[in-house]
Amino acid sequence: MTPKARKQFAQHWLRSEKALNQIVKAADLQPSDRLLEIGPGTGVLTRRLLAEVESVVAVEIDRDLCQRLVKSFGQNENFLLLQGDILSLNLHQHLTAFEKFQHPNKVVANIPYNITGPILQTLLGTIAQPVNPAFELIVLLVQKEVAQRLCAKPGSKAFGALSVRVQYLADCDWICDVPAIAFSPPPKVDSAVVRLRPRLIAPSADNPQQLETLVKLGFASKRKMLRNNLKSVCDRDKINQLLEQVDSHPQARAEDLSVSQWVALANRLNGTVGEAGEAGGAGGAEGAGEAGEAGGAEEAGGAEEAGGAGRAGN
């Protein structure tokens, strides 16, 4: 019997065999893989994963679902269940006593949509502080709007601060669409499966913290030209000159620059953004509200506005 989905955990049970198969295929599972699964729910995806890999560490916040998962998979030697919140759980510490489950190399998960941003930061880190060692591969079921931002190309409407932050840290691939009717109960928005392959873009930023601050300032107001958003960094003439040096143009907006161009711009502004970031605190706050600069809140807010299409649990 399928448990009743709880609103407090934004639960929606994935029922699509096609979507489940696509998730497993995208993970390119190997017998030696050690997986981290976030929000296993009723265990529909978990069962498929256990059959393919060396071990699965599942993190579930719902106590009742944990009891169900123990009954279903407690006898599996390659299954370890941790009850708790992935955002506050010290995974490394919890796995110290379980050698077989230490150092998971891949993440395969249907995650709570209303905390997608913080989870992405937990899995990837930030421009200034990437997760190290990085996961080899991350496959996630996310809100479709978020997937569009993660995979967006420069110059597109979806390309924003989230796009730059994540694409600096990982290659992003769109795997498939997952319609709302694939869930029970159906959420108010459609979803998509994405695959992230963590890596640092080359050439990387000379000063990652400076790049992070520059992106924050640059996307503070997407409707403004970049030279206006960055006026706290240096004068407009200098910005115009630097934009031309990175093969852009003086009328460029933040979304017009590729990740590589953002890196090149930050490197040319080396040493000038730190003070500007403090002086432009108000601009940064505006960016957090409009473009979700504060640790990837962009997509979390989007999910709530779209109807709280929370977790696509199994």
PDB file of C-alpha atoms in Angstrom:
ATOM      1  CA  MET A   1       0.000   0.000   0.000  1.00  0.00           C
ATOM      2  CA  THR A   2       1.395   3.376  -1.023  1.00  0.00           C
ATOM      3  CA  PRO A   3       1.715   5.801   1.916  1.00  0.00           C
ATOM      4  CA  LYS A   4      -0.101   9.113   1.827  1.00  0.00           C
ATOM      5  CA  ALA A   5       2.097  11.938   0.551  1.00  0.00           C
ATOM      6  CA  ARG A   6       2.824  14.580   3.174  1.00  0.00           C
ATOM      7  CA  LYS A   7       2.641  18.249   2.303  1.00  0.00           C
ATOM      8  CA  GLN A   8       5.163  19.199   4.967  1.00  0.00           C
ATOM      9  CA  PHE A   9       7.804  17.214   3.088  1.00  0.00           C
ATOM     10  CA  ALA A  10       6.508  18.207  -0.368  1.00  0.00           C
ATOM     11  CA  GLN A  11       6.073  14.558  -1.315  1.00  0.00           C
ATOM     12  CA  HIS A  12       4.942  13.399  -4.756  1.00  0.00           C
ATOM     13  CA  TRP A  13       5.528   9.735  -5.629  1.00  0.00           C
ATOM     14  CA  LEU A  14       7.121   9.076  -9.014  1.00  0.00           C
ATOM     15  CA  ARG A  15       5.163   6.358 -10.819  1.00  0.00           C
ATOM     16  CA  SER A  16       6.528   6.549 -14.363  1.00  0.00           C
ATOM     17  CA  GLU A  17       8.498   3.458 -15.378  1.00  0.00           C
ATOM     18  CA  LYS A  18       9.901   5.432 -18.301  1.00  0.00           C
ATOM     19  CA  ALA A  19      11.235   8.188 -16.044  1.00  0.00           C
ATOM     20  CA  LEU A  20      12.708   5.689 -13.581  1.00  0.00           C
ATOM     21  CA  ASN A  21      14.465   3.873 -16.425  1.00  0.00           C
ATOM     22  CA  GLN A  22      15.842   7.167 -17.749  1.00  0.00           C
ATOM     23  CA  ILE A  23      17.215   8.093 -14.323  1.00  0.00           C
ATOM     24  CA  VAL A  24      18.995   4.764 -13.954  1.00  0.00           C
ATOM     25  CA  LYS A  25      20.339   4.892 -17.519  1.00  0.00           C
ATOM     26  CA  ALA A  26      21.631   8.446 -17.086  1.00  0.00           C
ATOM     27  CA  ALA A  27      23.620   7.391 -14.012  1.00  0.00           C
ATOM     28  CA  ASP A  28      25.701   4.944 -16.082  1.00  0.00           C
ATOM     29  CA  LEU A  29      25.795   2.598 -13.092  1.00  0.00           C
ATOM     30  CA  GLN A  30      28.778   0.300 -12.543  1.00  0.00           C
ATOM     31  CA  PRO A  31      29.174  -2.610 -10.076  1.00  0.00           C
ATOM     32  CA  SER A  32      31.850  -0.629  -8.214  1.00  0.00           C
ATOM     33  CA  ASP A  33      29.709   2.497  -7.741  1.00  0.00           C
ATOM     34  CA  ARG A  34      28.847   3.747  -4.275  1.00  0.00           C
ATOM     35  CA  LEU A  35      25.700   5.865  -4.461  1.00  0.00           C
ATOM     36  CA  LEU A  36      24.093   8.572  -2.378  1.00  0.00           C
ATOM     37  CA  GLU A  37      20.314   8.689  -2.760  1.00  0.00           C
ATOM     38  CA  ILE A  38      18.469  11.686  -1.335  1.00  0.00           C
ATOM     39  CA  GLY A  39      14.797  11.228  -0.468  1.00  0.00           C
ATOM     40  CA  PRO A  40      14.272   7.538  -1.343  1.00  0.00           C
ATOM     41  CA  GLY A  41      10.598   7.813  -0.425  1.00  0.00           C
ATOM     42  CA  THR A  42       8.882   4.449  -0.875  1.00  0.00           C
ATOM     43  CA  GLY A  43      11.971   2.881  -2.449  1.00  0.00           C
ATOM     44  CA  VAL A  44      10.894   2.456  -6.073  1.00  0.00           C
ATOM     45  CA  LEU A  45      14.164   3.911  -7.369  1.00  0.00           C
ATOM     46  CA  THR A  46      16.175   2.458  -4.483  1.00  0.00           C
ATOM     47  CA  ARG A  47      15.288  -1.095  -5.483  1.00  0.00           C
ATOM     48  CA  ARG A  48      16.654  -0.529  -8.992  1.00  0.00           C
ATOM     49  CA  LEU A  49      19.842   1.053  -7.705  1.00  0.00           C
ATOM     50  CA  LEU A  50      20.626  -1.710  -5.202  1.00  0.00           C
ATOM     51  CA  ALA A  51      20.599  -4.290  -7.971  1.00  0.00           C
ATOM     52  CA  GLU A  52      23.274  -2.456  -9.951  1.00  0.00           C
ATOM     53  CA  VAL A  53      25.912  -1.089  -7.560  1.00  0.00           C
ATOM     54  CA  GLU A  54      28.220  -1.899  -4.681  1.00  0.00           C
ATOM     55  CA  SER A  55      26.333   0.183  -2.123  1.00  0.00           C
ATOM     56  CA  VAL A  56      23.574   2.754  -1.634  1.00  0.00           C
ATOM     57  CA  VAL A  57      23.449   5.302   1.182  1.00  0.00           C
ATOM     58  CA  ALA A  58      19.887   6.624   1.386  1.00  0.00           C
ATOM     59  CA  VAL A  59      19.043   9.786   3.335  1.00  0.00           C
ATOM     60  CA  GLU A  60      15.372  10.166   4.276  1.00  0.00           C
ATOM     61  CA  ILE A  61      13.847  12.785   6.587  1.00  0.00           C
ATOM     62  CA  ASP A  62      10.409  11.138   6.995  1.00  0.00           C
ATOM     63  CA  ARG A  63      10.445   8.775  10.001  1.00  0.00           C
ATOM     64  CA  ASP A  64       7.495   6.702   8.789  1.00  0.00           C
ATOM     65  CA  LEU A  65       9.093   6.188   5.388  1.00  0.00           C
ATOM     66  CA  CYS A  66      12.319   5.144   7.117  1.00  0.00           C
ATOM     67  CA  GLN A  67      10.449   2.348   8.865  1.00  0.00           C
ATOM     68  CA  ARG A  68       9.020   1.249   5.534  1.00  0.00           C
ATOM     69  CA  LEU A  69      12.441   1.323   3.887  1.00  0.00           C
ATOM     70  CA  VAL A  70      13.977  -0.761   6.664  1.00  0.00           C
ATOM     71  CA  LYS A  71      11.296  -3.411   6.169  1.00  0.00           C
ATOM     72  CA  SER A  72      11.881  -3.423   2.420  1.00  0.00           C
ATOM     73  CA  PHE A  73      15.660  -3.282   2.247  1.00  0.00           C
ATOM     74  CA  GLY A  74      17.013  -3.844   5.746  1.00  0.00           C
ATOM     75  CA  GLN A  75      18.322  -7.284   4.787  1.00  0.00           C
ATOM     76  CA  ASN A  76      20.329  -5.943   1.839  1.00  0.00           C
ATOM     77  CA  GLU A  77      24.001  -5.824   2.762  1.00  0.00           C
ATOM     78  CA  ASN A  78      24.625  -2.997   0.303  1.00  0.00           C
ATOM     79  CA  PHE A  79      21.929  -0.710   1.773  1.00  0.00           C
ATOM     80  CA  LEU A  80      22.452   1.887   4.504  1.00  0.00           C
ATOM     81  CA  LEU A  81      19.654   4.204   5.630  1.00  0.00           C
ATOM     82  CA  LEU A  82      20.284   7.486   7.424  1.00  0.00           C
ATOM     83  CA  GLN A  83      17.329   9.365   8.865  1.00  0.00           C
ATOM     84  CA  GLY A  84      17.801  13.108   8.725  1.00  0.00           C
ATOM     85  CA  ASP A  85      17.956  16.292   6.676  1.00  0.00           C
ATOM     86  CA  ILE A  86      20.561  16.160   3.905  1.00  0.00           C
ATOM     87  CA  LEU A  87      21.229  19.884   4.386  1.00  0.00           C
ATOM     88  CA  SER A  88      22.356  19.466   7.998  1.00  0.00           C
ATOM     89  CA  LEU A  89      23.586  15.876   8.012  1.00  0.00           C
ATOM     90  CA  ASN A  90      27.336  15.361   8.354  1.00  0.00           C
ATOM     91  CA  LEU A  91      27.542  12.533   5.856  1.00  0.00           C
ATOM     92  CA  HIS A  92      31.276  11.972   6.234  1.00  0.00           C
ATOM     93  CA  GLN A  93      30.970  11.624  10.005  1.00  0.00           C
ATOM     94  CA  HIS A  94      28.022   9.235   9.791  1.00  0.00           C
ATOM     95  CA  LEU A  95      29.833   6.973   7.329  1.00  0.00           C
ATOM     96  CA  THR A  96      33.027   6.704   9.378  1.00  0.00           C
ATOM     97  CA  ALA A  97      31.900   3.403  10.883  1.00  0.00           C
ATOM     98  CA  PHE A  98      30.672   1.965   7.569  1.00  0.00           C
ATOM     99  CA  GLU A  99      33.662   1.403   5.314  1.00  0.00           C
ATOM    100  CA  LYS A 100      31.667  -0.149   2.488  1.00  0.00           C
ATOM    101  CA  PHE A 101      29.540   2.990   2.182  1.00  0.00           C
ATOM    102  CA  GLN A 102      32.238   5.643   2.539  1.00  0.00           C
ATOM    103  CA  HIS A 103      33.061   8.116  -0.224  1.00  0.00           C
ATOM    104  CA  PRO A 104      30.024   7.728  -2.501  1.00  0.00           C
ATOM    105  CA  ASN A 105      31.071   8.630  -6.035  1.00  0.00           C
ATOM    106  CA  LYS A 106      27.649   9.293  -7.562  1.00  0.00           C
ATOM    107  CA  VAL A 107      24.358  10.849  -6.529  1.00  0.00           C
ATOM    108  CA  VAL A 108      21.061   9.593  -7.952  1.00  0.00           C
ATOM    109  CA  ALA A 109      17.997  11.213  -6.458  1.00  0.00           C
ATOM    110  CA  ASN A 110      14.497  12.595  -6.692  1.00  0.00           C
ATOM    111  CA  ILE A 111      14.834  15.591  -4.429  1.00  0.00           C
ATOM    112  CA  PRO A 112      12.501  18.019  -2.628  1.00  0.00           C
ATOM    113  CA  TYR A 113      11.919  20.785  -5.145  1.00  0.00           C
ATOM    114  CA  ASN A 114      11.491  23.506  -2.541  1.00  0.00           C
ATOM    115  CA  ILE A 115      15.108  23.085  -1.404  1.00  0.00           C
ATOM    116  CA  THR A 116      16.723  22.334  -4.758  1.00  0.00           C
ATOM    117  CA  GLY A 117      19.102  25.309  -4.511  1.00  0.00           C
ATOM    118  CA  PRO A 118      20.560  24.415  -1.111  1.00  0.00           C
ATOM    119  CA  ILE A 119      20.880  20.769  -2.175  1.00  0.00           C
ATOM    120  CA  LEU A 120      22.769  21.781  -5.315  1.00  0.00           C
ATOM    121  CA  GLN A 121      25.119  23.800  -3.153  1.00  0.00           C
ATOM    122  CA  THR A 122      25.560  20.830  -0.800  1.00  0.00           C
ATOM    123  CA  LEU A 123      26.440  18.545  -3.718  1.00  0.00           C
ATOM    124  CA  LEU A 124      28.539  20.951  -5.805  1.00  0.00           C
ATOM    125  CA  GLY A 125      29.701  23.633  -3.384  1.00  0.00           C
ATOM    126  CA  THR A 126      30.131  27.209  -4.578  1.00  0.00           C
ATOM    127  CA  ILE A 127      32.404  28.952  -7.059  1.00  0.00           C
ATOM    128  CA  ALA A 128      34.611  30.001  -4.146  1.00  0.00           C
ATOM    129  CA  GLN A 129      34.423  26.651  -2.337  1.00  0.00           C
ATOM    130  CA  PRO A 130      33.687  23.671  -4.614  1.00  0.00           C
ATOM    131  CA  VAL A 131      33.008  20.316  -2.983  1.00  0.00           C
ATOM    132  CA  ASN A 132      36.301  18.425  -2.817  1.00  0.00           C
ATOM    133  CA  PRO A 133      36.544  15.637  -3.652  1.00  0.00           C
ATOM    134  CA  ALA A 134      33.775  16.150  -6.171  1.00  0.00           C
ATOM    135  CA  PHE A 135      31.176  13.547  -7.064  1.00  0.00           C
ATOM    136  CA  GLU A 136      31.830  11.807 -10.352  1.00  0.00           C
ATOM    137  CA  LEU A 137      28.251  12.237 -11.518  1.00  0.00           C
ATOM    138  CA  ILE A 138      24.953  13.597 -10.185  1.00  0.00           C
ATOM    139  CA  VAL A 139      21.541  12.680 -11.627  1.00  0.00           C
ATOM    140  CA  LEU A 140      18.600  14.666 -10.293  1.00  0.00           C
ATOM    141  CA  LEU A 141      14.887  14.960 -10.930  1.00  0.00           C
ATOM    142  CA  VAL A 142      14.082  18.668 -10.611  1.00  0.00           C
ATOM    143  CA  GLN A 143      11.394  21.171 -11.496  1.00  0.00           C
ATOM    144  CA  LYS A 144      11.437  21.786 -15.260  1.00  0.00           C
ATOM    145  CA  GLU A 145      12.003  25.515 -14.830  1.00  0.00           C
ATOM    146  CA  VAL A 146      15.091  24.787 -12.737  1.00  0.00           C
ATOM    147  CA  ALA A 147      16.370  22.289 -15.303  1.00  0.00           C
ATOM    148  CA  GLN A 148      16.028  24.997 -17.948  1.00  0.00           C
ATOM    149  CA  ARG A 149      18.176  27.329 -15.858  1.00  0.00           C
ATOM    150  CA  LEU A 150      20.790  24.675 -15.159  1.00  0.00           C
ATOM    151  CA  CYS A 151      21.185  23.806 -18.839  1.00  0.00           C
ATOM    152  CA  ALA A 152      20.563  27.280 -20.307  1.00  0.00           C
ATOM    153  CA  LYS A 153      22.778  28.778 -23.005  1.00  0.00           C
ATOM    154  CA  PRO A 154      24.144  32.347 -22.816  1.00  0.00           C
ATOM    155  CA  GLY A 155      21.760  34.884 -24.315  1.00  0.00           C
ATOM    156  CA  SER A 156      18.653  32.860 -23.495  1.00  0.00           C
ATOM    157  CA  LYS A 157      15.945  34.053 -21.119  1.00  0.00           C
ATOM    158  CA  ALA A 158      16.647  31.181 -18.720  1.00  0.00           C
ATOM    159  CA  PHE A 159      20.363  31.938 -18.404  1.00  0.00           C
ATOM    160  CA  GLY A 160      21.012  33.497 -15.003  1.00  0.00           C
ATOM    161  CA  ALA A 161      23.232  33.525 -11.958  1.00  0.00           C
ATOM    162  CA  LEU A 162      22.305  29.911 -11.179  1.00  0.00           C
ATOM    163  CA  SER A 163      23.391  28.912 -14.692  1.00  0.00           C
ATOM    164  CA  VAL A 164      26.795  30.561 -14.276  1.00  0.00           C
ATOM    165  CA  ARG A 165      27.403  29.158 -10.795  1.00  0.00           C
ATOM    166  CA  VAL A 166      26.487  25.584 -11.683  1.00  0.00           C
ATOM    167  CA  GLN A 167      28.073  25.537 -15.150  1.00  0.00           C
ATOM    168  CA  TYR A 168      31.319  26.813 -13.665  1.00  0.00           C
ATOM    169  CA  LEU A 169      31.338  23.710 -11.460  1.00  0.00           C
ATOM    170  CA  ALA A 170      29.803  21.063 -13.738  1.00  0.00           C
ATOM    171  CA  ASP A 171      28.721  20.046 -17.221  1.00  0.00           C
ATOM    172  CA  CYS A 172      24.927  19.973 -17.350  1.00  0.00           C
ATOM    173  CA  ASP A 173      22.912  17.630 -19.576  1.00  0.00           C
ATOM    174  CA  TRP A 174      19.163  17.540 -20.085  1.00  0.00           C
ATOM    175  CA  ILE A 175      18.052  13.893 -19.973  1.00  0.00           C
ATOM    176  CA  CYS A 176      14.259  13.917 -20.320  1.00  0.00           C
ATOM    177  CA  ASP A 177      11.001  15.667 -19.488  1.00  0.00           C
ATOM    178  CA  VAL A 178       8.795  14.222 -16.749  1.00  0.00           C
ATOM    179  CA  PRO A 179       5.180  15.481 -16.866  1.00  0.00           C
ATOM    180  CA  ALA A 180       3.183  16.162 -13.723  1.00  0.00           C
ATOM    181  CA  ILE A 181       0.938  13.168 -14.437  1.00  0.00           C
ATOM    182  CA  ALA A 182       3.949  10.901 -13.816  1.00  0.00           C
ATOM    183  CA  PHE A 183       3.504  11.550 -10.081  1.00  0.00           C
ATOM    184  CA  SER A 184       0.943  10.712  -7.446  1.00  0.00           C
ATOM    185  CA  PRO A 185      -0.382  13.105  -6.386  1.00  0.00           C
ATOM    186  CA  PRO A 186       0.567  15.195  -9.447  1.00  0.00           C
ATOM    187  CA  PRO A 187       2.403  18.452  -8.646  1.00  0.00           C
ATOM    188  CA  LYS A 188       1.376  21.737 -10.237  1.00  0.00           C
ATOM    189  CA  VAL A 189       4.465  21.903 -12.450  1.00  0.00           C
ATOM    190  CA  ASP A 190       6.304  19.629 -14.861  1.00  0.00           C
ATOM    191  CA  SER A 191       9.711  18.167 -14.069  1.00  0.00           C
ATOM    192  CA  ALA A 192      12.870  17.055 -15.848  1.00  0.00           C
ATOM    193  CA  VAL A 193      15.835  14.772 -15.252  1.00  0.00           C
ATOM    194  CA  VAL A 194      19.266  16.409 -15.472  1.00  0.00           C
ATOM    195  CA  ARG A 195      22.775  15.018 -15.204  1.00  0.00           C
ATOM    196  CA  LEU A 196      25.666  17.005 -13.746  1.00  0.00           C
ATOM    197  CA  ARG A 197      29.303  16.009 -14.220  1.00  0.00           C
ATOM    198  CA  PRO A 198      31.325  18.057 -11.714  1.00  0.00           C
ATOM    199  CA  ARG A 199      34.500  19.699 -13.028  1.00  0.00           C
ATOM    200  CA  LEU A 200      36.019  23.169 -12.930  1.00  0.00           C
ATOM    201  CA  ILE A 201      35.841  25.193 -16.098  1.00  0.00           C
ATOM    202  CA  ALA A 202      39.191  25.841 -17.794  1.00  0.00           C
ATOM    203  CA  PRO A 203      40.699  28.325 -17.579  1.00  0.00           C
ATOM    204  CA  SER A 204      39.400  28.812 -14.047  1.00  0.00           C
ATOM    205  CA  ALA A 205      39.044  32.038 -12.105  1.00  0.00           C
ATOM    206  CA  ASP A 206      42.225  33.509 -10.613  1.00  0.00           C
ATOM    207  CA  ASN A 207      40.124  34.614  -7.663  1.00  0.00           C
ATOM    208  CA  PRO A 208      36.973  32.435  -7.337  1.00  0.00           C
ATOM    209  CA  GLN A 209      35.538  34.579  -4.538  1.00  0.00           C
ATOM    210  CA  GLN A 210      35.838  37.609  -6.784  1.00  0.00           C
ATOM    211  CA  LEU A 211      34.036  35.821  -9.619  1.00  0.00           C
ATOM    212  CA  GLU A 212      31.256  34.831  -7.244  1.00  0.00           C
ATOM    213  CA  THR A 213      30.827  38.428  -6.120  1.00  0.00           C
ATOM    214  CA  LEU A 214      30.950  39.742  -9.680  1.00  0.00           C
ATOM    215  CA  VAL A 215      28.229  37.334 -10.824  1.00  0.00           C
ATOM    216  CA  LYS A 216      26.123  38.375  -7.842  1.00  0.00           C
ATOM    217  CA  LEU A 217      26.442  42.041  -8.774  1.00  0.00           C
ATOM    218  CA  GLY A 218      26.031  41.411 -12.482  1.00  0.00           C
ATOM    219  CA  PHE A 219      22.696  39.611 -12.135  1.00  0.00           C
ATOM    220  CA  ALA A 220      21.340  41.970  -9.453  1.00  0.00           C
ATOM    221  CA  SER A 221      18.948  43.332 -12.075  1.00  0.00           C
ATOM    222  CA  LYS A 222      18.807  41.369 -15.325  1.00  0.00           C
ATOM    223  CA  ARG A 223      16.934  44.181 -17.073  1.00  0.00           C
ATOM    224  CA  LYS A 224      19.889  46.538 -16.713  1.00  0.00           C
ATOM    225  CA  MET A 225      22.995  46.552 -18.858  1.00  0.00           C
ATOM    226  CA  LEU A 226      26.000  44.999 -17.214  1.00  0.00           C
ATOM    227  CA  ARG A 227      27.933  48.262 -17.128  1.00  0.00           C
ATOM    228  CA  ASN A 228      25.215  49.683 -14.839  1.00  0.00           C
ATOM    229  CA  ASN A 229      25.094  46.661 -12.537  1.00  0.00           C
ATOM    230  CA  LEU A 230      28.884  46.744 -12.182  1.00  0.00           C
ATOM    231  CA  LYS A 231      29.254  50.483 -11.634  1.00  0.00           C
ATOM    232  CA  SER A 232      30.223  49.828  -8.009  1.00  0.00           C
ATOM    233  CA  VAL A 233      33.235  47.885  -9.318  1.00  0.00           C
ATOM    234  CA  CYS A 234      34.683  50.481 -11.669  1.00  0.00           C
ATOM    235  CA  ASP A 235      33.560  53.268 -14.002  1.00  0.00           C
ATOM    236  CA  ARG A 236      31.456  52.615 -17.079  1.00  0.00           C
ATOM    237  CA  ASP A 237      34.186  53.387 -19.583  1.00  0.00           C
ATOM    238  CA  LYS A 238      36.436  50.802 -18.002  1.00  0.00           C
ATOM    239  CA  ILE A 239      33.626  48.225 -17.979  1.00  0.00           C
ATOM    240  CA  ASN A 240      32.941  48.935 -21.662  1.00  0.00           C
ATOM    241  CA  GLN A 241      36.619  48.411 -22.428  1.00  0.00           C
ATOM    242  CA  LEU A 242      36.746  45.145 -20.482  1.00  0.00           C
ATOM    243  CA  LEU A 243      33.590  43.839 -22.142  1.00  0.00           C
ATOM    244  CA  GLU A 244      35.183  44.366 -25.532  1.00  0.00           C
ATOM    245  CA  GLN A 245      38.311  42.588 -24.325  1.00  0.00           C
ATOM    246  CA  VAL A 246      36.268  39.473 -23.491  1.00  0.00           C
ATOM    247  CA  ASP A 247      34.591  39.557 -26.929  1.00  0.00           C
ATOM    248  CA  SER A 248      31.349  41.077 -25.713  1.00  0.00           C
ATOM    249  CA  HIS A 249      29.929  44.586 -26.254  1.00  0.00           C
ATOM    250  CA  PRO A 250      29.139  47.682 -24.112  1.00  0.00           C
ATOM    251  CA  GLN A 251      25.369  47.083 -24.280  1.00  0.00           C
ATOM    252  CA  ALA A 252      25.678  43.538 -22.945  1.00  0.00           C
ATOM    253  CA  ARG A 253      23.468  42.320 -20.137  1.00  0.00           C
ATOM    254  CA  ALA A 254      24.534  39.709 -17.608  1.00  0.00           C
ATOM    255  CA  GLU A 255      22.858  36.843 -19.458  1.00  0.00           C
ATOM    256  CA  ASP A 256      24.748  37.668 -22.679  1.00  0.00           C
ATOM    257  CA  LEU A 257      28.113  36.525 -21.290  1.00  0.00           C
ATOM    258  CA  SER A 258      29.127  32.868 -21.325  1.00  0.00           C
ATOM    259  CA  VAL A 259      30.680  31.296 -18.236  1.00  0.00           C
ATOM    260  CA  SER A 260      34.120  31.592 -19.863  1.00  0.00           C
ATOM    261  CA  GLN A 261      33.515  35.280 -20.526  1.00  0.00           C
ATOM    262  CA  TRP A 262      32.496  35.800 -16.902  1.00  0.00           C
ATOM    263  CA  VAL A 263      35.744  34.164 -15.819  1.00  0.00           C
ATOM    264  CA  ALA A 264      37.774  36.314 -18.217  1.00  0.00           C
ATOM    265  CA  LEU A 265      36.013  39.466 -17.023  1.00  0.00           C
ATOM    266  CA  ALA A 266      36.641  38.600 -13.368  1.00  0.00           C
ATOM    267  CA  ASN A 267      40.308  37.898 -14.071  1.00  0.00           C
ATOM    268  CA  ARG A 268      40.709  41.290 -15.754  1.00  0.00           C
ATOM    269  CA  LEU A 269      39.083  42.953 -12.752  1.00  0.00           C
ATOM    270  CA  ASN A 270      41.357  41.104 -10.334  1.00  0.00           C
ATOM    271  CA  GLY A 271      41.699  42.915  -7.025  1.00  0.00           C
ATOM    272  CA  THR A 272      38.906  45.427  -7.551  1.00  0.00           C
ATOM    273  CA  VAL A 273      35.738  43.492  -6.774  1.00  0.00           C
ATOM    274  CA  GLY A 274      36.261  42.648  -3.102  1.00  0.00           C
ATOM    275  CA  GLU A 275      35.748  46.206  -1.926  1.00  0.00           C
ATOM    276  CA  ALA A 276      32.964  46.761  -4.434  1.00  0.00           C
ATOM    277  CA  GLY A 277      31.142  43.696  -3.169  1.00  0.00           C
ATOM    278  CA  GLU A 278      30.960  45.229   0.294  1.00  0.00           C
ATOM    279  CA  ALA A 279      30.125  48.664  -1.002  1.00  0.00           C
ATOM    280  CA  GLY A 280      27.443  47.200  -3.243  1.00  0.00           C
ATOM    281  CA  GLY A 281      25.716  45.231  -0.542  1.00  0.00           C
ATOM    282  CA  ALA A 282      22.328  46.661  -1.429  1.00  0.00           C
ATOM    283  CA  GLY A 283      22.768  45.550  -5.004  1.00  0.00           C
ATOM    284  CA  GLY A 284      23.664  42.060  -3.839  1.00  0.00           C
ATOM    285  CA  ALA A 285      20.551  41.898  -1.703  1.00  0.00           C
ATOM    286  CA  GLU A 286      18.466  42.911  -4.686  1.00  0.00           C
ATOM    287  CA  GLY A 287      20.090  40.116  -6.643  1.00  0.00           C
ATOM    288  CA  ALA A 288      19.223  37.586  -3.966  1.00  0.00           C
ATOM    289  CA  GLY A 289      15.579  38.494  -4.315  1.00  0.00           C
ATOM    290  CA  GLU A 290      15.486  38.726  -8.088  1.00  0.00           C
ATOM    291  CA  ALA A 291      18.054  36.235  -9.288  1.00  0.00           C
ATOM    292  CA  GLY A 292      18.410  34.002  -6.247  1.00  0.00           C
ATOM    293  CA  GLU A 293      22.045  34.733  -5.454  1.00  0.00           C
ATOM    294  CA  ALA A 294      21.974  33.509  -1.882  1.00  0.00           C
ATOM    295  CA  GLY A 295      23.213  29.968  -2.259  1.00  0.00           C
ATOM    296  CA  GLY A 296      20.992  29.019  -5.167  1.00  0.00           C
ATOM    297  CA  ALA A 297      17.674  30.188  -3.737  1.00  0.00           C
ATOM    298  CA  GLU A 298      16.636  31.089  -7.283  1.00  0.00           C
ATOM    299  CA  GLU A 299      15.176  27.704  -8.097  1.00  0.00           C
ATOM    300  CA  ALA A 300      13.733  27.085  -4.636  1.00  0.00           C
ATOM    301  CA  GLY A 301      11.731  30.289  -4.833  1.00  0.00           C
ATOM    302  CA  GLY A 302      10.638  29.380  -8.324  1.00  0.00           C
ATOM    303  CA  ALA A 303       9.245  26.090  -7.134  1.00  0.00           C
ATOM    304  CA  GLU A 304       7.230  27.712  -4.387  1.00  0.00           C
ATOM    305  CA  GLU A 305       5.817  30.351  -6.713  1.00  0.00           C
ATOM    306  CA  ALA A 306       4.884  27.652  -9.195  1.00  0.00           C
ATOM    307  CA  GLY A 307       2.828  25.861  -6.605  1.00  0.00           C
ATOM    308  CA  GLY A 308       5.284  24.144  -4.278  1.00  0.00           C
ATOM    309  CA  ALA A 309       5.890  21.160  -6.507  1.00  0.00           C
ATOM    310  CA  GLY A 310       8.131  19.755  -3.847  1.00  0.00           C
ATOM    311  CA  ARG A 311       9.690  16.390  -3.637  1.00  0.00           C
ATOM    312  CA  ALA A 312       9.298  13.893  -6.380  1.00  0.00           C
ATOM    313  CA  GLY A 313       9.657  11.000  -3.996  1.00  0.00           C
ATOM    314  CA  ASN A 314       9.539   7.395  -5.160  1.00  0.00           C
TER     315      ASN A 314
END
